[in-house]
GROMACS .gro file of C-alpha atoms in nm:
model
  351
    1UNK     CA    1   1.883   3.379  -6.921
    2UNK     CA    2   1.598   3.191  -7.102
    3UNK     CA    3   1.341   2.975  -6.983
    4UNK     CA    4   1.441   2.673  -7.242
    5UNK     CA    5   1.606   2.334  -7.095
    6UNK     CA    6   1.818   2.098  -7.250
    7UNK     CA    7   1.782   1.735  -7.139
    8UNK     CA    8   1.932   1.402  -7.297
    9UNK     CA    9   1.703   1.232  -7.534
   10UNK     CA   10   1.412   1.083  -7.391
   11UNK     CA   11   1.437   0.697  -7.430
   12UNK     CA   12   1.087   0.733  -7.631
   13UNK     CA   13   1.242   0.909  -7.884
   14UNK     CA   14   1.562   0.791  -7.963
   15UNK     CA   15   1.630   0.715  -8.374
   16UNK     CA   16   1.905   0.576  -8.567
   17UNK     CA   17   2.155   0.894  -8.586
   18UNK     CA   18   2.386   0.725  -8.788
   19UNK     CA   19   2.096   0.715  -9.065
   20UNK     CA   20   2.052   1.098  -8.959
   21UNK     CA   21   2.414   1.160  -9.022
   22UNK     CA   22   2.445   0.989  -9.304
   23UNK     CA   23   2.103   1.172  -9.455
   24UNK     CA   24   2.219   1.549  -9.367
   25UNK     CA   25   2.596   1.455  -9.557
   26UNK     CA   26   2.394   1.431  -9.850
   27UNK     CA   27   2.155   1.676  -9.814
   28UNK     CA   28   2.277   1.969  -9.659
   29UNK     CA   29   2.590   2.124  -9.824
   30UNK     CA   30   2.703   2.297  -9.478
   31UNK     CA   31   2.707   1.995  -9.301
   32UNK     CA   32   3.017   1.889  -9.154
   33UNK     CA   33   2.976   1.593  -8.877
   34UNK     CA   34   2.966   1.418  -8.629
   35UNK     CA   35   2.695   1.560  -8.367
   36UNK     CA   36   2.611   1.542  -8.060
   37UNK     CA   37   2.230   1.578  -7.974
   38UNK     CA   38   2.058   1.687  -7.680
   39UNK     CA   39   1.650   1.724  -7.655
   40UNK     CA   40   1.489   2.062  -7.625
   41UNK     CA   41   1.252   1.965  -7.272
   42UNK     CA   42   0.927   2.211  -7.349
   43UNK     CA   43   0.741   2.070  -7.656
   44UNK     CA   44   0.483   1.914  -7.573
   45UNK     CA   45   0.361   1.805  -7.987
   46UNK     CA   46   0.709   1.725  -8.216
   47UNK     CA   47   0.968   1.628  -8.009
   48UNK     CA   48   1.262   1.933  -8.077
   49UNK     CA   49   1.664   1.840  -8.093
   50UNK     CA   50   1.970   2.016  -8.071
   51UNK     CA   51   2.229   1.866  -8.325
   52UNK     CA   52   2.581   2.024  -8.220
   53UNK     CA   53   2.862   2.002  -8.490
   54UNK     CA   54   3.224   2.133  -8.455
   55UNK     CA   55   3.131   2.440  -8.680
   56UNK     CA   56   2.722   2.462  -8.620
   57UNK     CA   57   2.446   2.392  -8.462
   58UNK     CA   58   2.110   2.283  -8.608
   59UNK     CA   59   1.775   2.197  -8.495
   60UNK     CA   60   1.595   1.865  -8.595
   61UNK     CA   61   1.213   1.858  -8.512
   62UNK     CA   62   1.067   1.534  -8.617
   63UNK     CA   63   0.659   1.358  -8.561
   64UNK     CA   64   0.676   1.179  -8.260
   65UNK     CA   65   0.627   0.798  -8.256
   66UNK     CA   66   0.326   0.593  -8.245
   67UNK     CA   67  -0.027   0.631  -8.402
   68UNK     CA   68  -0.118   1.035  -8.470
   69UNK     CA   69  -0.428   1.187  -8.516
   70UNK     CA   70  -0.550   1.319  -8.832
   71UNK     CA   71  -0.378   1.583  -8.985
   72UNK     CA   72  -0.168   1.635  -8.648
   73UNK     CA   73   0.223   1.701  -8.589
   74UNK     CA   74   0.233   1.795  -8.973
   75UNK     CA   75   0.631   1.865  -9.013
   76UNK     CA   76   0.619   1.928  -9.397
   77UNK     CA   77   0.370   2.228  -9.334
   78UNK     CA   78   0.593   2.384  -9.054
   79UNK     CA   79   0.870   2.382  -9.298
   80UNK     CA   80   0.669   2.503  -9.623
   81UNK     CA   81   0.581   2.835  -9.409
   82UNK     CA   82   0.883   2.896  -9.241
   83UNK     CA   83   1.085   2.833  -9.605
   84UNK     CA   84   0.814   3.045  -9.758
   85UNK     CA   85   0.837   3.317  -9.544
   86UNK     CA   86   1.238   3.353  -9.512
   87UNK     CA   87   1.205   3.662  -9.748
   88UNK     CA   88   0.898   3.870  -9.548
   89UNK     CA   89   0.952   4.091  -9.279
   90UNK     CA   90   0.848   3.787  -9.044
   91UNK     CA   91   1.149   3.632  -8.879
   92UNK     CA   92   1.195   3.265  -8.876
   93UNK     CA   93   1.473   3.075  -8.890
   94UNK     CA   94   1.661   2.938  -9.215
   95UNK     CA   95   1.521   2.633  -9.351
   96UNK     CA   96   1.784   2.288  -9.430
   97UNK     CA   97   1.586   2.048  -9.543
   98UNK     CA   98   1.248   1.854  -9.507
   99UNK     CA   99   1.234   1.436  -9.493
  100UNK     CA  100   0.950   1.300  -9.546
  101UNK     CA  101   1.124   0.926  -9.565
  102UNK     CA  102   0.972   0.771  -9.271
  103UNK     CA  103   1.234   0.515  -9.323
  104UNK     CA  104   1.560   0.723  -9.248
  105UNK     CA  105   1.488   0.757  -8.868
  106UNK     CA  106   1.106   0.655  -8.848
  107UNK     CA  107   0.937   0.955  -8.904
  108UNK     CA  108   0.890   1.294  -9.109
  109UNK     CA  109   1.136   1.540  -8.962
  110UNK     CA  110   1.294   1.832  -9.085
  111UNK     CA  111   1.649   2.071  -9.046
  112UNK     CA  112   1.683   2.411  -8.979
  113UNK     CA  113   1.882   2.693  -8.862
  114UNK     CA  114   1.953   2.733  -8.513
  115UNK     CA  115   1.882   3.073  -8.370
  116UNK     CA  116   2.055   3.221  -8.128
  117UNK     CA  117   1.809   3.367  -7.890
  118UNK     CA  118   1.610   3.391  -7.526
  119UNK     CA  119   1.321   3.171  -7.507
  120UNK     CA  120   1.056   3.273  -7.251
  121UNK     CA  121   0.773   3.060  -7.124
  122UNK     CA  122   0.663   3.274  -6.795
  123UNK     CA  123   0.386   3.556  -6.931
  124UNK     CA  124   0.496   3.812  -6.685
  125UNK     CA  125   0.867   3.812  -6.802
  126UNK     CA  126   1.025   3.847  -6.454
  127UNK     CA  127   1.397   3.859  -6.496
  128UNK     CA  128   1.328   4.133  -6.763
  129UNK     CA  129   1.312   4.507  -6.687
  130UNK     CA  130   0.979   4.693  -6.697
  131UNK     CA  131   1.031   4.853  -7.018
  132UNK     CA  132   1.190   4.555  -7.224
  133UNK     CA  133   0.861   4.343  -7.067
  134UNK     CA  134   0.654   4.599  -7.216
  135UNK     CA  135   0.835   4.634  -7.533
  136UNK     CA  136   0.850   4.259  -7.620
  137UNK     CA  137   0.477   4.260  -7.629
  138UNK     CA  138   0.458   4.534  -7.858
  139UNK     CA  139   0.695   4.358  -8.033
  140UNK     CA  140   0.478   4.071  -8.087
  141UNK     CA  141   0.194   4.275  -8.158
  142UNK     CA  142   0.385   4.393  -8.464
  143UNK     CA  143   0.494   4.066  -8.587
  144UNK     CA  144   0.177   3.901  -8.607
  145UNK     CA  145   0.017   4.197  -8.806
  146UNK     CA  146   0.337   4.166  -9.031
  147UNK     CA  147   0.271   3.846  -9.047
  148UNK     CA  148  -0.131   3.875  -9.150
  149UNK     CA  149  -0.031   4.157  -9.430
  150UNK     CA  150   0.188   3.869  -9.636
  151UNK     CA  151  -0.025   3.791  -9.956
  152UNK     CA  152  -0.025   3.389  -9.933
  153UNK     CA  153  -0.028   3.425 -10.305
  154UNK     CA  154   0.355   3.628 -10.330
  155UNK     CA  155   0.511   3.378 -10.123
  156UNK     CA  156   0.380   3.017 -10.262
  157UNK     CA  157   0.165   2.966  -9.977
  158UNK     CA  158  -0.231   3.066 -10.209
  159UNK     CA  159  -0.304   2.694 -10.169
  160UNK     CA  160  -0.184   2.697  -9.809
  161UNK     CA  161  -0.540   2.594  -9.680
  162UNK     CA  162  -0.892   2.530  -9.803
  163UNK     CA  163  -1.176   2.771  -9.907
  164UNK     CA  164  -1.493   2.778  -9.708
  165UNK     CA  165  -1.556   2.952  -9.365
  166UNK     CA  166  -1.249   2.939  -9.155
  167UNK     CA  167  -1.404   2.871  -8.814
  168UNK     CA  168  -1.667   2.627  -8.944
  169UNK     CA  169  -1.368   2.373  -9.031
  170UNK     CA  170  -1.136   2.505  -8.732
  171UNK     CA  171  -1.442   2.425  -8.508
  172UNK     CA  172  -1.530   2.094  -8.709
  173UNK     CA  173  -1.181   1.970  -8.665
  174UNK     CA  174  -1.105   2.035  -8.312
  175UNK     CA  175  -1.446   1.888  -8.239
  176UNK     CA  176  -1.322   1.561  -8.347
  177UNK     CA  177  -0.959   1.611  -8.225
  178UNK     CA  178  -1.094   1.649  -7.900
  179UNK     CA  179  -1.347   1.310  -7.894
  180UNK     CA  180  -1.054   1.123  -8.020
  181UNK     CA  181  -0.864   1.192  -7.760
  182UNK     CA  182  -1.089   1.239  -7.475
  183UNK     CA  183  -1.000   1.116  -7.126
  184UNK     CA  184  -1.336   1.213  -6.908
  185UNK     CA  185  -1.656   1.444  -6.987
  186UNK     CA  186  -1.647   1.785  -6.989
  187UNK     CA  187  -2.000   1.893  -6.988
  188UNK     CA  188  -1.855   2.278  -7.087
  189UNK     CA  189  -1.645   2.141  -7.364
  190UNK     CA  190  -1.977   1.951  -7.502
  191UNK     CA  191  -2.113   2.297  -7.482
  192UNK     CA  192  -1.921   2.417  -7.689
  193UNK     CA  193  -1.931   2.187  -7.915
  194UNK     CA  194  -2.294   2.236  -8.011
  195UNK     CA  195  -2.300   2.624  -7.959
  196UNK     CA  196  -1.991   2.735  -8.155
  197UNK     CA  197  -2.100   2.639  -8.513
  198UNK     CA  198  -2.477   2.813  -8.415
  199UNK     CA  199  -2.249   3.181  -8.390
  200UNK     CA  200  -1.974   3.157  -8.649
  201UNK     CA  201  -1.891   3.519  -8.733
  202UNK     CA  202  -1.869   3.577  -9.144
  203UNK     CA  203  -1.590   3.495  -9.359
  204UNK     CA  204  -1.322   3.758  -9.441
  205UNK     CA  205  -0.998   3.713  -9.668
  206UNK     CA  206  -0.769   3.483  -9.593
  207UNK     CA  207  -0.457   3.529  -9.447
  208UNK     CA  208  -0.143   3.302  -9.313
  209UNK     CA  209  -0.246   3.266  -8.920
  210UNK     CA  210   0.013   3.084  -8.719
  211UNK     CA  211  -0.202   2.913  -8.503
  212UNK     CA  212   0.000   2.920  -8.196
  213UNK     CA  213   0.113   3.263  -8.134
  214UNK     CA  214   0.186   3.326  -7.806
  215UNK     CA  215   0.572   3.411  -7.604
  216UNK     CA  216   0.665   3.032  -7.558
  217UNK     CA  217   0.666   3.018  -7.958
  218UNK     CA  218   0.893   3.338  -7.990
  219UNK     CA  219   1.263   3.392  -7.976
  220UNK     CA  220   1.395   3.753  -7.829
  221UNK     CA  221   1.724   3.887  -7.969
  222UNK     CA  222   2.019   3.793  -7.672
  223UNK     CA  223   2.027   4.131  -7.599
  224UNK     CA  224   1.742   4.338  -7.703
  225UNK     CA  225   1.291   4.318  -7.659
  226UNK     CA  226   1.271   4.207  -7.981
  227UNK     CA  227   1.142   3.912  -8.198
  228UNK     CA  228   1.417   3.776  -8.394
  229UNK     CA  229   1.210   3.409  -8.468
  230UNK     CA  230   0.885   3.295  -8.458
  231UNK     CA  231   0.910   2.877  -8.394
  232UNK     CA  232   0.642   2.650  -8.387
  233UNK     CA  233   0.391   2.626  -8.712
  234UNK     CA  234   0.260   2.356  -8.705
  235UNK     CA  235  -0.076   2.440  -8.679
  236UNK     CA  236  -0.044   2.757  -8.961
  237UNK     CA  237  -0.300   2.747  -9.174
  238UNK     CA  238  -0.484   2.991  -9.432
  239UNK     CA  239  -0.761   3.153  -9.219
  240UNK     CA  240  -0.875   3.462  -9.020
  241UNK     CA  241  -0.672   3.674  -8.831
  242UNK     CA  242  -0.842   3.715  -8.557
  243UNK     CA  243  -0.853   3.394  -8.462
  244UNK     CA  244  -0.428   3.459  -8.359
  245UNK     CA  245  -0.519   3.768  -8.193
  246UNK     CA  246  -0.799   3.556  -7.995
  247UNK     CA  247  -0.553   3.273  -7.955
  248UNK     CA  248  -0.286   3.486  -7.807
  249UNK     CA  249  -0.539   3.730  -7.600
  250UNK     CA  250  -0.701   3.396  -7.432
  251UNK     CA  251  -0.432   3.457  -7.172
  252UNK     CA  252  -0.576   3.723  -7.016
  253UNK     CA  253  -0.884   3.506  -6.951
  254UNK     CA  254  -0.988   3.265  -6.690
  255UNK     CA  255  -0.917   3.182  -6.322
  256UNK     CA  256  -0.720   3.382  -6.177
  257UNK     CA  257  -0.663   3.224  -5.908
  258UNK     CA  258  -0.509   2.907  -6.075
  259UNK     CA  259  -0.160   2.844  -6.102
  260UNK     CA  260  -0.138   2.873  -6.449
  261UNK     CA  261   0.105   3.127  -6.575
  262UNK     CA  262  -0.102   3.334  -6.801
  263UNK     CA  263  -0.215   3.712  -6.832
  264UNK     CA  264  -0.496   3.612  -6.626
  265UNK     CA  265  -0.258   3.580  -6.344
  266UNK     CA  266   0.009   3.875  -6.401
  267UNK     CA  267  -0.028   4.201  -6.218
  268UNK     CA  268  -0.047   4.360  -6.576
  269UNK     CA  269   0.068   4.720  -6.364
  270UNK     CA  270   0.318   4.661  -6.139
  271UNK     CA  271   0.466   4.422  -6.433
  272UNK     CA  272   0.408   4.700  -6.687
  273UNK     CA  273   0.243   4.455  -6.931
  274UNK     CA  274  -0.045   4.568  -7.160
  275UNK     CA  275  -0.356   4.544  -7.074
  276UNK     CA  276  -0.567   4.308  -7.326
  277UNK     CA  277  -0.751   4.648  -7.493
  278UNK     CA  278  -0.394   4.795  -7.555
  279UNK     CA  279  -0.269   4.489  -7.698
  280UNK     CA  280  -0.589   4.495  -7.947
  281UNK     CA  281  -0.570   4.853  -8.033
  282UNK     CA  282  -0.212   4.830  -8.102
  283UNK     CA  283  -0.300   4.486  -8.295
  284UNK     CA  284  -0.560   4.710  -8.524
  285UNK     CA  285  -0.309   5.002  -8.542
  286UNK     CA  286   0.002   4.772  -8.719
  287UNK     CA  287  -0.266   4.553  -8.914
  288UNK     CA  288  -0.450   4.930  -9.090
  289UNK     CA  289  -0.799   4.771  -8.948
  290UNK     CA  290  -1.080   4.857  -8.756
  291UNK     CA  291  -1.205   4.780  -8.391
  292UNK     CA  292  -1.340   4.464  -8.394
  293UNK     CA  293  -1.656   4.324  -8.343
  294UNK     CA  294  -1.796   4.004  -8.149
  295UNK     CA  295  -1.498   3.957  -7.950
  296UNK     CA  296  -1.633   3.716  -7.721
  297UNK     CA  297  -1.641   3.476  -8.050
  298UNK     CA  298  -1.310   3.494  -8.127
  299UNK     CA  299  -1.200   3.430  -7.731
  300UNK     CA  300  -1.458   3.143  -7.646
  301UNK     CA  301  -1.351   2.966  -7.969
  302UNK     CA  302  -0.965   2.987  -7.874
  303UNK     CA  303  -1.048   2.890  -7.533
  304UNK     CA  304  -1.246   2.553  -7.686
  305UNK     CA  305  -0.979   2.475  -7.945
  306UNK     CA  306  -0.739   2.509  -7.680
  307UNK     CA  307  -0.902   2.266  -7.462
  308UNK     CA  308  -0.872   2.052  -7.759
  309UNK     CA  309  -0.523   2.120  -7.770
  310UNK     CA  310  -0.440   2.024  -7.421
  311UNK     CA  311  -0.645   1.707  -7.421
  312UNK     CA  312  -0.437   1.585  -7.707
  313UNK     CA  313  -0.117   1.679  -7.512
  314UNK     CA  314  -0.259   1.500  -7.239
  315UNK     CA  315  -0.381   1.237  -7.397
  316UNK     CA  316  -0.044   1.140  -7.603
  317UNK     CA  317   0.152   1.166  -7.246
  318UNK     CA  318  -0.098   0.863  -7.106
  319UNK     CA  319  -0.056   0.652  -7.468
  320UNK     CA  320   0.346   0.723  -7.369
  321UNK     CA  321   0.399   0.910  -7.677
  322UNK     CA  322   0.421   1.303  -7.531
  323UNK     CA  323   0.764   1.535  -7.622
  324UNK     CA  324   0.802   1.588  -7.208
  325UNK     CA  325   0.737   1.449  -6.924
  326UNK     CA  326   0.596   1.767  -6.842
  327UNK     CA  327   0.225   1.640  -7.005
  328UNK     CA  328   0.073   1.589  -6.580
  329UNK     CA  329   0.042   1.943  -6.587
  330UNK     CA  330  -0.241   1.938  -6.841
  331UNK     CA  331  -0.415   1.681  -6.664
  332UNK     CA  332  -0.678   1.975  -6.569
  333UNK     CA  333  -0.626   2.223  -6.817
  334UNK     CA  334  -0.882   2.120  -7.068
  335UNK     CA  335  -1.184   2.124  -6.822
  336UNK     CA  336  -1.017   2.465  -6.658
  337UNK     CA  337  -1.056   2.632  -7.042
  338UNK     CA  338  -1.347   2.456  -7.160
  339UNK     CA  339  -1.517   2.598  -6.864
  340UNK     CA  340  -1.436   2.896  -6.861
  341UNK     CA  341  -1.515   2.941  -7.232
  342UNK     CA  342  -1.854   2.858  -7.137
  343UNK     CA  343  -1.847   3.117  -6.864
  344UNK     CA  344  -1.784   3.401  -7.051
  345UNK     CA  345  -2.034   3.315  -7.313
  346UNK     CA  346  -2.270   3.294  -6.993
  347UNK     CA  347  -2.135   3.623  -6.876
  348UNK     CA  348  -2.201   3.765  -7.239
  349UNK     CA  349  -2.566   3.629  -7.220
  350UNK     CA  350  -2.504   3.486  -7.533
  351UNK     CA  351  -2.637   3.111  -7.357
   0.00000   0.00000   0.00000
C-alpha cells in the first residue's frame, strides 16, 4: 500500500467542473463523462485531482488560486517535458492536454494519464522488504542519469531554459523567491544569500534537470522496485546535473535528531538503504562521468534553494492559498535547512 491520500476537494479549490467537462469533450478524443473528482492530499505547490470516468481515470493538476510568484506553479512547462519526453527511456505518464484559458475553470491546468502505481513519501520505505528498499533507490539512481543523457535538442526541449551559468540564475531566483515570501529572519538563510554567488562552481553542458527528484515525486510499479513515472516538473529546467543529484542527496543531511523523515534520519543499515557515497558512485557509473568535485557546493546550494522552497509552501498556506492543509509542518523547515546549509559550509571551512 502507498503513502498517497485521497480527500474531497478542498473548499479553496473548487472550479466550475461543468466548464471542465465540457472542455475535455472537446479536447480529448478518449473522453467519455461524467466524473467524479477527488483531491490528491500531498502537494503542497499545484493542487493534484483525480477525475474518475466509467471507462478511465485521469489526473487534472491545475495553478492554485490567488496571486503567484514569478515564474512559480508553471503548468505549461510540466506538461512540455513530460509530452517531450514520452518517447525516452524516462517514464512519465501520457500527456491529454494543456489549458492555458484561465477562463475555463480559473486557472492554467493540464490532463494526463493516470498511472497506476505506489506512491511513497517515508525515505526509509518501511512496509517494503530489504532488498526491494534497496533496489528502488538504485532504481532512481538510474532514472535520473537516463534522464541527464536526453539531448534537450532530440526531444524539442534546446530552448527549454536560458544560457548563462546555471547556479548564478538558480541562486538569483530563489534569492528573491525567498524575500518575497519571507515570514521571519533567518540569519543562515541571509548567509547564504551573500556567500553562494562568491563560490559558483563553472558551467558545464546543459542538460534537462527535474528539479525535484526525490521518492515523493516517483511512482513504483504495483508490484515490483521499480520506477514506472516520474511526477512533478514543475521546476525542470535546462541546467546542471548535479544540482538533482545534490537536490536528492540533501536528505542525507542535517539534524538527525529532528522528526523529519529524511536519509538523515534512516538507519541506512538495518534499512539496507545506500549510503550517500554509494548512491553517488552509482549516480557517476549510469551517467559515464567522473567523481565529482566540490560537493559541498552542490549540497549547501540545494539545502538554500530548498529553504526557499519551503518558505513559499509556508508562506502560500498563511495567504490561504496552499494544496494541503498539511503546510504547519513547514513552519520550521526553512530555518532547520538554511541552517544547516550554513553548518556544513562552516564544517567545510569554506566560511
Amino acid at each position: 500500500m502507498s503513502d498517497v491520500e485521497l480527500t474531497p476537494v478542498r473548499e479553496t479549490h473548487r472550479f466550475d467542473e461543468s466548464a471542465l467537462h465540457r472542455y475535455m469533450q472537446s479536447n480529448i478524443e478518449a473522453y467519455r463523462g461524467p466524473f467524479s473528482i477527488q483531491q490528491f492530499e500531498g502537494g503542497q505547490s499545484n493542487p493534484t485531482f483525480l477525475l474518475e470516468t466509467p471507462t478511465k481515470r485521469y489526473v487534472l493538476r491545475k495553478q492554485p488560486p490567488g496571486q503567484l510568484l514569478p515564474s512559480a506553479h508553471a503548468v505549461d512547462r510540466e506538461y512540455r517535458v513530460m509530452d517531450a519526453l514520452r518517447d525516452t527511456p524516462v517514464p512519465v505518464p501520457m500527456m491529454y492536454s494543456l489549458c492555458e484559458d484561465t477562463s475555463v475553470i480559473g486557472t492554467k491546468f493540464y490532463v494526463m494519464e493516470m498511472v497506476e502505481g505506489r506512491l511513497y513519501t517515508k525515505t526509509a520505505l518501511p512496509t517494503l522488504s530489504r532488498e526491494d528498499r534497496r533496489a528502488v533507490y538504485l532504481d532512481m539512481v538510474k532514472v535520473l542519469a537516463d534522464l541527464h543523457k536526453v539531448d534537450p535538442s532530440a526531444v524539442g526541449l534546446e530552448s527549454f531554459g536560458r544560457s548563462g551559468n546555471y547556479f548564478a540564475r538558480q541562486v538569483s531566483r530563489w534569492s528573491k523567491q525567498y524575500v518575497a515570501s519571507e515570514t521571519e529572519t533567518i540569519k543562515a538563510m541571509n548567509f547564504l544569500i551573500e556567500w553562494l554567488p562568491d563560490h559558483l562552481p563553472d558551467s558545464s553542458k546543459p542538460v534537462i534537470v527535474h528539479g525535484d527528484y526525490r521518492l515523493g515525486n516517483v511512482l513504483l510499479d504495483e508490484q515490483e522496485p521499480k520506477v514506472v513515472a516520474v511526477l512533478d516538473w514543475e521546476l525542470s529546467t535546462l541546467g546542471d546535473p548535479l544540482a538533482d543529484l545534490g537536490y536528492w542527496c540533501q536528505e542525507y543531511y542535517g539534524d538527525n535528531t529532528s522528526k523529519e523523515d529524511t536519509l538523515a534520519t534512516a538507519d541506512l543499515i538495518s534499512s539496507n538503504l545506500p549510503t550517500e557515497e554509494e548512491l553517488v558512485n552509482a549516480y557517476c557509473t549510469h551517467a559515464g562521468r567522473d567523481q565529482i568535485k566540490n560537493w559541498v557546493f552542490y549540497i549547501a546550494y540545494n539545502m538554500f534553494r530548498s529553504a526557499g522552497i519551503v518558505q513559499g509552501v509556508y508562506k502560500r498556506g498563511l495567504d490561504g492559498n496552499a494544496s494541503s492543509e498539511k503546510f504547519m509542518e513547514y513552519a520550521k523547515a526553512p530555518r532547520q535547512r538554511a541552517e544547516a546549509a550554513w553548518r556544513l559550509i562552516q564544517s567545510a571551512g569554506l566560511a
